[in-house]
JSON list of C-alpha atoms in Angstrom, two decimals:
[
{"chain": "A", "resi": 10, "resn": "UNK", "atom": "CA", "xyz": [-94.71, 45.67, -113.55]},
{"chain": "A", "resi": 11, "resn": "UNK", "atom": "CA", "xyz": [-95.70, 44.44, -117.26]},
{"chain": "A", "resi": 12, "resn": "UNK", "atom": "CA", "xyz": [-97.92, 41.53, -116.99]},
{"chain": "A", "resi": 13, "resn": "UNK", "atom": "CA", "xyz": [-95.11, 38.79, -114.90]},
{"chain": "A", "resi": 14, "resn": "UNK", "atom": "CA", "xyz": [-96.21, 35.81, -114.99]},
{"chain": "A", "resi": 15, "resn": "UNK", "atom": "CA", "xyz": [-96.74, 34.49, -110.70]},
{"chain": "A", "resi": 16, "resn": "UNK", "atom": "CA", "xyz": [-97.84, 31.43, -109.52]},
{"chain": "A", "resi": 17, "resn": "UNK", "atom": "CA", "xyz": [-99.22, 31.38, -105.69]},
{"chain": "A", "resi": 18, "resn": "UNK", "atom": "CA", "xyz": [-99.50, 28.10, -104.11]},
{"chain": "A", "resi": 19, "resn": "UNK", "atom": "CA", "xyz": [-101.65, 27.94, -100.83]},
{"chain": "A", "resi": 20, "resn": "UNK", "atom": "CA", "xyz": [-104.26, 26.25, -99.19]},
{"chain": "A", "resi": 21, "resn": "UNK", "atom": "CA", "xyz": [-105.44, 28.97, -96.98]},
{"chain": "A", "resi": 22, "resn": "UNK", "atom": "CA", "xyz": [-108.27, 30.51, -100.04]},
{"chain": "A", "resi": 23, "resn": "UNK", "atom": "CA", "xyz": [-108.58, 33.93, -98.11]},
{"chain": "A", "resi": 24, "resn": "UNK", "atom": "CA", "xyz": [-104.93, 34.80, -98.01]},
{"chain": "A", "resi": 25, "resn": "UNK", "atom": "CA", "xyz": [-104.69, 32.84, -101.22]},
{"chain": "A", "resi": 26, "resn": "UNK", "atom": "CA", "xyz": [-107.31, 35.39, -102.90]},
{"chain": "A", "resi": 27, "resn": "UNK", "atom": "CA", "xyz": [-105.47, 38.52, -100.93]},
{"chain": "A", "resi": 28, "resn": "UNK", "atom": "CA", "xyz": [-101.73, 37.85, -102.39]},
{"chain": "A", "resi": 29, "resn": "UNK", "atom": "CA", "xyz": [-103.42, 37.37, -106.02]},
{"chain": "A", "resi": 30, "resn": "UNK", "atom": "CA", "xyz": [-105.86, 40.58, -105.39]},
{"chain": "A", "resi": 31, "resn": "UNK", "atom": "CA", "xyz": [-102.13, 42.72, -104.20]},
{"chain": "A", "resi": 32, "resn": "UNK", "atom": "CA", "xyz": [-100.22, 41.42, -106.96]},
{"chain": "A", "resi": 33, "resn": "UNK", "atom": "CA", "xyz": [-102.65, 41.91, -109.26]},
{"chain": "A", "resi": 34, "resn": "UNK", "atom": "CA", "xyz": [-103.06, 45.46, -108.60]},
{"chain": "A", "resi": 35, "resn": "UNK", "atom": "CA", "xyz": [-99.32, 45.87, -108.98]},
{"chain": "A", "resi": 36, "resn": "UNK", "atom": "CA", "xyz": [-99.60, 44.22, -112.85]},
{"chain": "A", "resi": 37, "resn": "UNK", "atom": "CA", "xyz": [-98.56, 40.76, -112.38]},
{"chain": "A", "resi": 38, "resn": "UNK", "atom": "CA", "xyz": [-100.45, 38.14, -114.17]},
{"chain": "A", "resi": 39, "resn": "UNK", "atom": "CA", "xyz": [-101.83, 35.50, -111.15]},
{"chain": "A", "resi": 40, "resn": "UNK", "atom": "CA", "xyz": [-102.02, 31.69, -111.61]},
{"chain": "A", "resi": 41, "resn": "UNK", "atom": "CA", "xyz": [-103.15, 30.17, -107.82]},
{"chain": "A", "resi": 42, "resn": "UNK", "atom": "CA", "xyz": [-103.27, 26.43, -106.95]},
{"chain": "A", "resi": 43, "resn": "UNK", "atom": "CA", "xyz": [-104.46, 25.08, -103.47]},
{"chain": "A", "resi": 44, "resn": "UNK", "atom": "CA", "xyz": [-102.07, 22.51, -103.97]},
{"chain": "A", "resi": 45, "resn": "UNK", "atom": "CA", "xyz": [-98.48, 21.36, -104.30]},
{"chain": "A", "resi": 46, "resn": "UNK", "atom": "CA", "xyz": [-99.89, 18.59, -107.22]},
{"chain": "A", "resi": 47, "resn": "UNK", "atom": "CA", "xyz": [-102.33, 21.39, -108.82]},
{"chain": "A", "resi": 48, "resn": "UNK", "atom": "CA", "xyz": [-99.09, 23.81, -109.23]},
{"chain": "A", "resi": 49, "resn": "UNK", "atom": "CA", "xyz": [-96.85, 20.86, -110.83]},
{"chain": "A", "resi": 50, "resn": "UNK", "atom": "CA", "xyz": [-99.52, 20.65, -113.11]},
{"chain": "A", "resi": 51, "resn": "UNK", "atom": "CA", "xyz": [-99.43, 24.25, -114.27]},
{"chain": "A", "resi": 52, "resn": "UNK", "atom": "CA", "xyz": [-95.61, 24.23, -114.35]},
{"chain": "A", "resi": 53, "resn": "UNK", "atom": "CA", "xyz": [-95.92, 21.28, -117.05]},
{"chain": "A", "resi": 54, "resn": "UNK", "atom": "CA", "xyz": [-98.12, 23.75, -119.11]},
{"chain": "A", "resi": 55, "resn": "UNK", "atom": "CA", "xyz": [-97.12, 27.16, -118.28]},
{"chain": "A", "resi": 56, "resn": "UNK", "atom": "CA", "xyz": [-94.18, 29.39, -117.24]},
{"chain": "A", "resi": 57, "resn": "UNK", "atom": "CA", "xyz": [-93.79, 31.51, -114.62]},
{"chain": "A", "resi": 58, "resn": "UNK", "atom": "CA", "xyz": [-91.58, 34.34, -113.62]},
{"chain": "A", "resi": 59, "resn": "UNK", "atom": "CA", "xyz": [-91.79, 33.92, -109.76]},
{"chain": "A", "resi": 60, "resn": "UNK", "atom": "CA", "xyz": [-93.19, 31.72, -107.81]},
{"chain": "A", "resi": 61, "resn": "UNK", "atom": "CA", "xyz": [-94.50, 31.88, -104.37]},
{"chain": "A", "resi": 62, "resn": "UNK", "atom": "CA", "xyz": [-95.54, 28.75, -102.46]},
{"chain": "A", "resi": 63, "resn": "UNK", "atom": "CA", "xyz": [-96.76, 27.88, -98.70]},
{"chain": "A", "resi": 64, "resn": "UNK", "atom": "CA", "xyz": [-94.57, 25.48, -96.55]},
{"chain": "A", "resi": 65, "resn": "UNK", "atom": "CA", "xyz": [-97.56, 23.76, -95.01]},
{"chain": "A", "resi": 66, "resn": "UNK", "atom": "CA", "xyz": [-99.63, 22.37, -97.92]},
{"chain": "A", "resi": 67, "resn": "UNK", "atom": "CA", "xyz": [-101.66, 19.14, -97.95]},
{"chain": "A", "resi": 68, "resn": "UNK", "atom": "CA", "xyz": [-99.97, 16.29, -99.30]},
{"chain": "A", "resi": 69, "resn": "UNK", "atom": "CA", "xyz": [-96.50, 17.77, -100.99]},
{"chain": "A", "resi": 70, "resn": "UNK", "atom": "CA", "xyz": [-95.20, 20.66, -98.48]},
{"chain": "A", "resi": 71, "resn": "UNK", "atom": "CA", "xyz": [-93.60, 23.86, -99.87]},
{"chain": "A", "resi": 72, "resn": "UNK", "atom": "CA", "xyz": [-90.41, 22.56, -99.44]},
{"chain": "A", "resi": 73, "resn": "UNK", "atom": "CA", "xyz": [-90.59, 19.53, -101.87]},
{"chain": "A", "resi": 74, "resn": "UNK", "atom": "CA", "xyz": [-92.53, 21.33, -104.26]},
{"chain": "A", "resi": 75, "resn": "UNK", "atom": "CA", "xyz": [-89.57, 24.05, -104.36]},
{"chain": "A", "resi": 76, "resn": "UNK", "atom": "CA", "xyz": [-87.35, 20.92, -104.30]},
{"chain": "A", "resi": 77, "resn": "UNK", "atom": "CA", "xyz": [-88.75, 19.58, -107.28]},
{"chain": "A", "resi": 78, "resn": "UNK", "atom": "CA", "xyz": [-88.84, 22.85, -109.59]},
{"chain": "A", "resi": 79, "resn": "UNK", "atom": "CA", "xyz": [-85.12, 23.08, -108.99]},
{"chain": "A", "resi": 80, "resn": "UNK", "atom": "CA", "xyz": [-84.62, 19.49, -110.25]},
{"chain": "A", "resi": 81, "resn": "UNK", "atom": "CA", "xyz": [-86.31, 20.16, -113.37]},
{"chain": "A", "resi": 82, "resn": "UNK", "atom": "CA", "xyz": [-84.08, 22.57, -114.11]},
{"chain": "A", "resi": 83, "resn": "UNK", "atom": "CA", "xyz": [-86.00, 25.43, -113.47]},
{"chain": "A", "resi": 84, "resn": "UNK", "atom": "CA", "xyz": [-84.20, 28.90, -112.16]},
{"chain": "A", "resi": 85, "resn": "UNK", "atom": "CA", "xyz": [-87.73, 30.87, -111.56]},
{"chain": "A", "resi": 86, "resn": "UNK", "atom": "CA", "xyz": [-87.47, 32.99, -108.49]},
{"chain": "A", "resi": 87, "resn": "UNK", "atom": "CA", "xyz": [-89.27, 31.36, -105.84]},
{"chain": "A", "resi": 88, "resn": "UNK", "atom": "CA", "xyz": [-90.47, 32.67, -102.47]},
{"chain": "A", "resi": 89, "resn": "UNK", "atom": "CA", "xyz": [-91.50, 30.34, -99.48]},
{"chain": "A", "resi": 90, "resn": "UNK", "atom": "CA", "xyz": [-94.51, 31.93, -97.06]},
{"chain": "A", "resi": 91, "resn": "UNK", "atom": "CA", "xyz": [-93.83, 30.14, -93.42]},
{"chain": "A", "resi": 92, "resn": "UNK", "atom": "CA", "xyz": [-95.46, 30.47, -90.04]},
{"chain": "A", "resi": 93, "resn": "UNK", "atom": "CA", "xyz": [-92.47, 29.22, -89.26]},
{"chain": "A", "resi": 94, "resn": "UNK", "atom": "CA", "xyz": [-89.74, 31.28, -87.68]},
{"chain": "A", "resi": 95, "resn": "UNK", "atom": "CA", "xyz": [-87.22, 28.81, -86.37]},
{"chain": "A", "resi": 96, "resn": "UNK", "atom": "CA", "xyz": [-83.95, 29.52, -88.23]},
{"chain": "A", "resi": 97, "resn": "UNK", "atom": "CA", "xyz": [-83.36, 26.20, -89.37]},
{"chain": "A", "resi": 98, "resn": "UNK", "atom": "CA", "xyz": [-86.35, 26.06, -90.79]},
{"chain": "A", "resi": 99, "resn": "UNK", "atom": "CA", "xyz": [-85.29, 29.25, -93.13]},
{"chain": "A", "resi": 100, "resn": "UNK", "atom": "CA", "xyz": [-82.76, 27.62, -93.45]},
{"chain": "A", "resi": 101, "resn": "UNK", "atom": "CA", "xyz": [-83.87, 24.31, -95.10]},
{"chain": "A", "resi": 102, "resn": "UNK", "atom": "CA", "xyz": [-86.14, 26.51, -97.06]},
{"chain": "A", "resi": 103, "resn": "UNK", "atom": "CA", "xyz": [-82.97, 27.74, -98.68]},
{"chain": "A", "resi": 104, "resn": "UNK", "atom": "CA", "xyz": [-80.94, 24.77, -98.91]},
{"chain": "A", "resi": 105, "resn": "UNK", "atom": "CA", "xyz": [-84.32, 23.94, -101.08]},
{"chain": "A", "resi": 106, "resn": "UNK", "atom": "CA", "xyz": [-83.98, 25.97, -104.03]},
{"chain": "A", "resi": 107, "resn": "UNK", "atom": "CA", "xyz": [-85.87, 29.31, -102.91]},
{"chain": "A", "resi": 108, "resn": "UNK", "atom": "CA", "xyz": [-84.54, 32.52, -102.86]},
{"chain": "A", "resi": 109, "resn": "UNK", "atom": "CA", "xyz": [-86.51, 34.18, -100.26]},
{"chain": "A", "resi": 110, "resn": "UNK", "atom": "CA", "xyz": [-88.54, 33.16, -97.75]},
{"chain": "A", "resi": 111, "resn": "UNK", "atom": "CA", "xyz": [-91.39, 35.70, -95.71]},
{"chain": "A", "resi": 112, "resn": "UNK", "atom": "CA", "xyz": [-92.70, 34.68, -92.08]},
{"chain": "A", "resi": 113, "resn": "UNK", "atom": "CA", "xyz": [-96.30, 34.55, -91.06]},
{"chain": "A", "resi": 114, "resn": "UNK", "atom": "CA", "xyz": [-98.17, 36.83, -90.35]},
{"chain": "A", "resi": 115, "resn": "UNK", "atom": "CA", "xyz": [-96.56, 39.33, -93.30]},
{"chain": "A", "resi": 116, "resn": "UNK", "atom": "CA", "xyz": [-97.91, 42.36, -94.88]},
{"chain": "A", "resi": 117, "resn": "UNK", "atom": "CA", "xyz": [-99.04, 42.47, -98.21]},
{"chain": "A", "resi": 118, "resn": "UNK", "atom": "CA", "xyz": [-97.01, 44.87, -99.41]},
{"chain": "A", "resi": 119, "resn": "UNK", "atom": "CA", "xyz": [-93.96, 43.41, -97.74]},
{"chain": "A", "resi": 120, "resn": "UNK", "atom": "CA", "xyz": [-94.36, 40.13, -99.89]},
{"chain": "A", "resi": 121, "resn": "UNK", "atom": "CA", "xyz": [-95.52, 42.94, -103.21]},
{"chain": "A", "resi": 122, "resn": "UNK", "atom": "CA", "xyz": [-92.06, 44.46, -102.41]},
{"chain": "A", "resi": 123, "resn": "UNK", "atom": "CA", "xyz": [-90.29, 40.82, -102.49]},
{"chain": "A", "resi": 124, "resn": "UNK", "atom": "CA", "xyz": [-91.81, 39.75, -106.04]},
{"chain": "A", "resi": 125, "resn": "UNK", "atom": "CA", "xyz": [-90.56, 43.19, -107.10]},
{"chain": "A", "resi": 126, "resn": "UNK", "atom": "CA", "xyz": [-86.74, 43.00, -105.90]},
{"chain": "A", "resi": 127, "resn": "UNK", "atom": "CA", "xyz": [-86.63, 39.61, -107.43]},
{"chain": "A", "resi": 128, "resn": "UNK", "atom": "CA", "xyz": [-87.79, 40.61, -110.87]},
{"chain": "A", "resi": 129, "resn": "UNK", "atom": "CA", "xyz": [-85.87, 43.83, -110.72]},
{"chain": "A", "resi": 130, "resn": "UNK", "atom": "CA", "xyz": [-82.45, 41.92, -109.86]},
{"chain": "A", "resi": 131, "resn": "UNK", "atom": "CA", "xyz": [-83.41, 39.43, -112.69]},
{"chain": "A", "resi": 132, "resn": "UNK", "atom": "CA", "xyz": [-84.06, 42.47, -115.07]},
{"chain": "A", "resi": 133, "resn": "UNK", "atom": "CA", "xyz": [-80.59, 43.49, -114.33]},
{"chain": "A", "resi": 134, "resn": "UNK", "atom": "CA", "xyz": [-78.86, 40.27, -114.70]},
{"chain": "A", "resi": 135, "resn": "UNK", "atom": "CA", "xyz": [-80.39, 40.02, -118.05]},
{"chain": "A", "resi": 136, "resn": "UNK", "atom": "CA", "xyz": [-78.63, 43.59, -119.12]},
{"chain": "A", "resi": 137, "resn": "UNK", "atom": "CA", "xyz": [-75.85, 42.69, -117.83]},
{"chain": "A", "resi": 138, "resn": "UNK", "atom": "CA", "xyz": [-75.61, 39.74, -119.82]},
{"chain": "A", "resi": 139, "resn": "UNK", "atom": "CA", "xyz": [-75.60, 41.50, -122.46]},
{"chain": "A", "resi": 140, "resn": "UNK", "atom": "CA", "xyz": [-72.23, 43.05, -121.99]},
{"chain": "A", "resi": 141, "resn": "UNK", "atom": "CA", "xyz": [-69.72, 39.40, -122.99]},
{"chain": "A", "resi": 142, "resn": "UNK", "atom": "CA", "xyz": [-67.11, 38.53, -119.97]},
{"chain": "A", "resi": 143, "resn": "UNK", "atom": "CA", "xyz": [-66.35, 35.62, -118.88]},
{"chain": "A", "resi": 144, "resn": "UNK", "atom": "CA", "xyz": [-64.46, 35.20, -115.42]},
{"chain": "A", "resi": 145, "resn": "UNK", "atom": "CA", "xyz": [-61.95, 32.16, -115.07]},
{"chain": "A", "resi": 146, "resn": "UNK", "atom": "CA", "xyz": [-60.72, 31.38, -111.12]},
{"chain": "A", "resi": 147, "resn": "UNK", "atom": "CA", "xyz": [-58.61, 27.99, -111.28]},
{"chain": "A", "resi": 148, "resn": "UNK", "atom": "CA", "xyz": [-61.72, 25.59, -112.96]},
{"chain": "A", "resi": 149, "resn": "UNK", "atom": "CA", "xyz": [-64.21, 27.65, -112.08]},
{"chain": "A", "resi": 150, "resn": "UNK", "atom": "CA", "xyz": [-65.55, 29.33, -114.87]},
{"chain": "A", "resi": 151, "resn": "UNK", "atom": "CA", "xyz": [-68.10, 32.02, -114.35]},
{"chain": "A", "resi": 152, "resn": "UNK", "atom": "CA", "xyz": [-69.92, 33.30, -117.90]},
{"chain": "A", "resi": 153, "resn": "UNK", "atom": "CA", "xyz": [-71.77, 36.67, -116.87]},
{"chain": "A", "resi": 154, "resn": "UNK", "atom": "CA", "xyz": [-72.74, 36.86, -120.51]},
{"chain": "A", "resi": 155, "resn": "UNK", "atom": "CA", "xyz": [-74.91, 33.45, -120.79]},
{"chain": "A", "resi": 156, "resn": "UNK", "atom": "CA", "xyz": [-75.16, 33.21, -116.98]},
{"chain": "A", "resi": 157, "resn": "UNK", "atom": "CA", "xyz": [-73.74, 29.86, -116.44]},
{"chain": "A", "resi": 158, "resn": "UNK", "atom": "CA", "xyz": [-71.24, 28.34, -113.83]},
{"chain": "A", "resi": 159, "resn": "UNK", "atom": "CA", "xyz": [-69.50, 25.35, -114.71]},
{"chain": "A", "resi": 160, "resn": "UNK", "atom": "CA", "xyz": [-66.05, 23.63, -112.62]},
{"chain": "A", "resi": 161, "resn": "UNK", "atom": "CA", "xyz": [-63.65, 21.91, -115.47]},
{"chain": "A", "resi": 162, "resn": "UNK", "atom": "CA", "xyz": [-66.69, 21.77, -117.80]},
{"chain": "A", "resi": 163, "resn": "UNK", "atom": "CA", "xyz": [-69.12, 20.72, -115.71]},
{"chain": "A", "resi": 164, "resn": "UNK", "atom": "CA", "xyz": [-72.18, 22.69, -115.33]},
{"chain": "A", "resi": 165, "resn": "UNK", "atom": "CA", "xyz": [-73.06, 23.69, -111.86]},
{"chain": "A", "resi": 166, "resn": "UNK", "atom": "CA", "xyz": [-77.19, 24.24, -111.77]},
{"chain": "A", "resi": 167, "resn": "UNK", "atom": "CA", "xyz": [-77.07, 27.03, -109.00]},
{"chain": "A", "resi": 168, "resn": "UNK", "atom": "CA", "xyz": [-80.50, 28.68, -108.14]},
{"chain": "A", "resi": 169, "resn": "UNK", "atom": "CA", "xyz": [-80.77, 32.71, -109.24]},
{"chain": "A", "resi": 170, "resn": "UNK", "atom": "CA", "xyz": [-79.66, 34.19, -106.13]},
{"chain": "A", "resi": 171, "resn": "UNK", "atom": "CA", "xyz": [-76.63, 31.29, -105.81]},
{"chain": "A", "resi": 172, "resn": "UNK", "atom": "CA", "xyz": [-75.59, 32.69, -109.56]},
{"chain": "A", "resi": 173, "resn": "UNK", "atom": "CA", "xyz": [-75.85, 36.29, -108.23]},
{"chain": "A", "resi": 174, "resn": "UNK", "atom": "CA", "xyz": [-73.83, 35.87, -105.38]},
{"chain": "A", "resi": 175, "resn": "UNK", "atom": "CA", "xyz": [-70.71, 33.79, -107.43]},
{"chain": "A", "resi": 176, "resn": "UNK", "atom": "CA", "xyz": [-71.31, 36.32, -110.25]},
{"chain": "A", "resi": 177, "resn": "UNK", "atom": "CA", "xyz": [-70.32, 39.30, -107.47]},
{"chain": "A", "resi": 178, "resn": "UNK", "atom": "CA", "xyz": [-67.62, 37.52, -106.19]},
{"chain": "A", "resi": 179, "resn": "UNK", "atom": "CA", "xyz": [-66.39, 37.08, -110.23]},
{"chain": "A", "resi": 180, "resn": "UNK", "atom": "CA", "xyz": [-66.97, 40.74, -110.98]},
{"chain": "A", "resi": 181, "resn": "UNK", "atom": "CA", "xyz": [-65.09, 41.75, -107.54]},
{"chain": "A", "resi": 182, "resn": "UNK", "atom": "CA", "xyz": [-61.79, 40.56, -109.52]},
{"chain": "A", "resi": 183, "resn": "UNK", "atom": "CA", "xyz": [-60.13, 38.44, -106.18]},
{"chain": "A", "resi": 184, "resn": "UNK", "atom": "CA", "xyz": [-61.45, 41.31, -103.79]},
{"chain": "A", "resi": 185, "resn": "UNK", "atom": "CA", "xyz": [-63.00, 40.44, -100.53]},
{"chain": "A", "resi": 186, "resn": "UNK", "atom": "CA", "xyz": [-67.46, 41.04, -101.00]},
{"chain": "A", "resi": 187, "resn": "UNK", "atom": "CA", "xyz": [-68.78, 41.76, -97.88]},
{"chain": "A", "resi": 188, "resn": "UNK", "atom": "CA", "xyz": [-71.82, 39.98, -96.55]},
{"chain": "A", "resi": 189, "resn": "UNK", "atom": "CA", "xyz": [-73.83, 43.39, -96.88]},
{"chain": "A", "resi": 190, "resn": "UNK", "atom": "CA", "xyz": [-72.95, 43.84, -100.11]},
{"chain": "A", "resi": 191, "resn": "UNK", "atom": "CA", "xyz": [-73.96, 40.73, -101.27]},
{"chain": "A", "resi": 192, "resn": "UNK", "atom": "CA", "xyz": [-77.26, 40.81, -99.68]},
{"chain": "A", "resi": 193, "resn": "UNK", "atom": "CA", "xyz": [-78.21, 44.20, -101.24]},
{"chain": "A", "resi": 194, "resn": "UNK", "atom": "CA", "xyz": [-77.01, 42.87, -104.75]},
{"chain": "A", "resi": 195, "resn": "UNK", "atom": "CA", "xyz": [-79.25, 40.04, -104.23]},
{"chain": "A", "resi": 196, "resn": "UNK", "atom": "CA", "xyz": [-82.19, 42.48, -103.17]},
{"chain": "A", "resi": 197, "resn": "UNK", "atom": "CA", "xyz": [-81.08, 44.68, -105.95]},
{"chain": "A", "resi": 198, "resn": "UNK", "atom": "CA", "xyz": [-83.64, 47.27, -103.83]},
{"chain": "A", "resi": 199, "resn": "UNK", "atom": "CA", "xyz": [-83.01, 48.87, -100.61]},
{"chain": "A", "resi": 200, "resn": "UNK", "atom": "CA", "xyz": [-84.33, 46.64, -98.47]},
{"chain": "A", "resi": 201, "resn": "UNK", "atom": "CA", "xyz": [-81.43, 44.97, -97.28]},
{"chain": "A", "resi": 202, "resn": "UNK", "atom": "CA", "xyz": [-82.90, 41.46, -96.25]},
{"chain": "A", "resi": 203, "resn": "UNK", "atom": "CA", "xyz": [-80.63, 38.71, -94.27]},
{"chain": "A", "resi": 204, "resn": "UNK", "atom": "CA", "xyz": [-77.36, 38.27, -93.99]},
{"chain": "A", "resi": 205, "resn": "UNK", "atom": "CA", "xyz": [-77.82, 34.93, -92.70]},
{"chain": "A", "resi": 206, "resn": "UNK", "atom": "CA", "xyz": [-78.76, 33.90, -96.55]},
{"chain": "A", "resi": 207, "resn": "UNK", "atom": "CA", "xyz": [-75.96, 35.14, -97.85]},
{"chain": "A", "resi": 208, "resn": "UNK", "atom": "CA", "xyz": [-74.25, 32.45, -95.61]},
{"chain": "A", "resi": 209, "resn": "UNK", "atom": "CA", "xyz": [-76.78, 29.70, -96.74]},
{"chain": "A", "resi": 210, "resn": "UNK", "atom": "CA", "xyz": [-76.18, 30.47, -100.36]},
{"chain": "A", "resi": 211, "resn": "UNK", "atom": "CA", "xyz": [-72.43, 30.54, -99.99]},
{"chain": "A", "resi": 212, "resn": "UNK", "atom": "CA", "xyz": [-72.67, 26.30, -97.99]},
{"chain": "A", "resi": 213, "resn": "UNK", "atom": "CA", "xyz": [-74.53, 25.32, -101.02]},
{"chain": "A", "resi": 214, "resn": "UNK", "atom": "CA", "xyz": [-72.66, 27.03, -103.84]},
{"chain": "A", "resi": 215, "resn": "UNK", "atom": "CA", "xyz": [-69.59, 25.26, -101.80]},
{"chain": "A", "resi": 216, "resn": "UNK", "atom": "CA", "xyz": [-71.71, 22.07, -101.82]},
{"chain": "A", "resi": 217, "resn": "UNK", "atom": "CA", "xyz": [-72.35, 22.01, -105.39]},
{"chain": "A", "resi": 218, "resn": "UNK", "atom": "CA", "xyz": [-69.05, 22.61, -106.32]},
{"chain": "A", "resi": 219, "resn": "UNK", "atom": "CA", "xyz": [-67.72, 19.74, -104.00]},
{"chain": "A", "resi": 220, "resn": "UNK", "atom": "CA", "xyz": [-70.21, 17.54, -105.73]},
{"chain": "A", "resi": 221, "resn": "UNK", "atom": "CA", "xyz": [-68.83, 18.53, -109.28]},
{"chain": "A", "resi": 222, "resn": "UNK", "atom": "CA", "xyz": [-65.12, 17.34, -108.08]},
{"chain": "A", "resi": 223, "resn": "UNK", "atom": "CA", "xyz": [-64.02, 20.97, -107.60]},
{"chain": "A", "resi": 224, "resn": "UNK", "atom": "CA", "xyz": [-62.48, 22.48, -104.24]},
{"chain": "A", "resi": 225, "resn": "UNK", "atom": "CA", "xyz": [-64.95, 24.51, -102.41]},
{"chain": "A", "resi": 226, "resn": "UNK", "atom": "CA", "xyz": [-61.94, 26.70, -100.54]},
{"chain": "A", "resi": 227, "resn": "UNK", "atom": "CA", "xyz": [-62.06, 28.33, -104.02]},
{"chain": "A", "resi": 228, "resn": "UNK", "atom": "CA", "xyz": [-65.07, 30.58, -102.22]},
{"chain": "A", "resi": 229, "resn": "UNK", "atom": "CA", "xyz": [-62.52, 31.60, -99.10]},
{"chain": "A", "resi": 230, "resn": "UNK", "atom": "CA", "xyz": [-64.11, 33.23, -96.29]},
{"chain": "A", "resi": 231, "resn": "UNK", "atom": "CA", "xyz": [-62.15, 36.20, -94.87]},
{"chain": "A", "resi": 232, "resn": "UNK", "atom": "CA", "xyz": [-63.02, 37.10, -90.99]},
{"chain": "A", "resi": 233, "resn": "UNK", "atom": "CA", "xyz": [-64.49, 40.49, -90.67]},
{"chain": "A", "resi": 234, "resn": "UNK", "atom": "CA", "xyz": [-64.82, 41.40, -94.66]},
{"chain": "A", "resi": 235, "resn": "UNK", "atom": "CA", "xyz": [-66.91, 38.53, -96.21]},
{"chain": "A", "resi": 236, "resn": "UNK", "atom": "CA", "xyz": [-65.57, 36.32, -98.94]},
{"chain": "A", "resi": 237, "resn": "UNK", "atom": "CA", "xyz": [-63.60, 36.13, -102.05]},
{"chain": "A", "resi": 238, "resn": "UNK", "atom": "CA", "xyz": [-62.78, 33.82, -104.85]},
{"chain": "A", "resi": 239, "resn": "UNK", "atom": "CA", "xyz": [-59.35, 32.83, -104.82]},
{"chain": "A", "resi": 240, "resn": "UNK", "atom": "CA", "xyz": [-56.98, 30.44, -106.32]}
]
């Protein structure tokens, strides 16, 4: 890595210390807070290209703190560390803002290997912006170049890995995306992750665009092969 910028948020100063040590060694630059209110207070003065914040802080959890990037506005890749493992919980985590989330007890280089994908996929979005296209499906509008969604010229504010997974089903022209597929774009890595995410991202994509007045059967599900923008 060149010198990305991570914030790690968690109470816990041993495995606190041990994520910054790992992720130091791999070249990221480390910010760490003990606190949900100590990393809003970086945010406000700094930028960060990932973040990585414990569920189970004092005072704000994980999950608001995520909550409340994502209603500022801001589209930094975020992953949530959980002891918990109850889907729902994963889940909610999603439904959140994060992109990721890794279960307790992890390995270091697991969670290394996370920060990595993220940036790597974010790398390539960026290059791929670069090349102009713009992909119209009824009123959704999908603008690869700038990286923007917007229904009848409304901006939807989708989190990174909701834009990646509309902007596959916009470069896949009408054709069905599996659920694999989507999951290794979003990894951008071989690890393949979840598929179960894929699902999550898809309910609140279909959310958002409900919310903007659009019709969320515009993202059709097809048994067996995954989904598809259509008409």
């Amino acid at each position: 890595m060149s010198g990305e910028r991570v914030l790690i948020v968690d109470d816990e100063r041993p495995l606190l210390e041990g994520i910054a040590h790992n992720l130091s060694q791999a070249g990221f630059n480390i910010e760490m807070a003990a606190t949900a209110e100590a990393a809003i207070r970086a945010l406000e003065h700094s930028s960060f290209d990932v973040g990585v914040f414990d569920v189970m802080l004092p005072g704000i959890s994980g999950f608001e703190l995520c909550r409340r990037v994502r209603a500022e506005a801001n589209d930094m890749p975020i992953i949530l560390l959980t002891a918990r493992d109850a889907e729902d919980d994963r889940v909610f985590g999603l439904d959140c803002g994060a992109d990721d989330y890794v279960v307790k007890p992890f390995s270091q280089r697991e969670l290394t290997s996370r920060v990595v994908a993220l940036l790597r996929r974010r790398a390539m979005d960026a290059r791929a912006a670069k090349k102009s296209q713009t992909v119209i499906v009824s009123k959704l509008r999908v603008d690869l170049a700038r990286q923007r969604v917007s229904w009848d010229g409304e901006r939807l504010f989708l989190t990174p890995s909701e834009y990646e997974v509309v902007a596959a089903l916009a470069r896949a022209d009408g054709e069905p995306v599996s659920r694999n597929d989507i999951v290794r774009d979003l990894w951008a890595s071989e690890h393949t992750g979840d598929d179960r995410v894929c699902d999550v991202h898809i309910h609140s994509i279909r959310l958002k665009i409900r919310r903007a007045g659009g019709d969320p059967r515009i993202i059709k599900t097809i048994r067996g092969l995954g989904y598809s923008l259509t008409q």
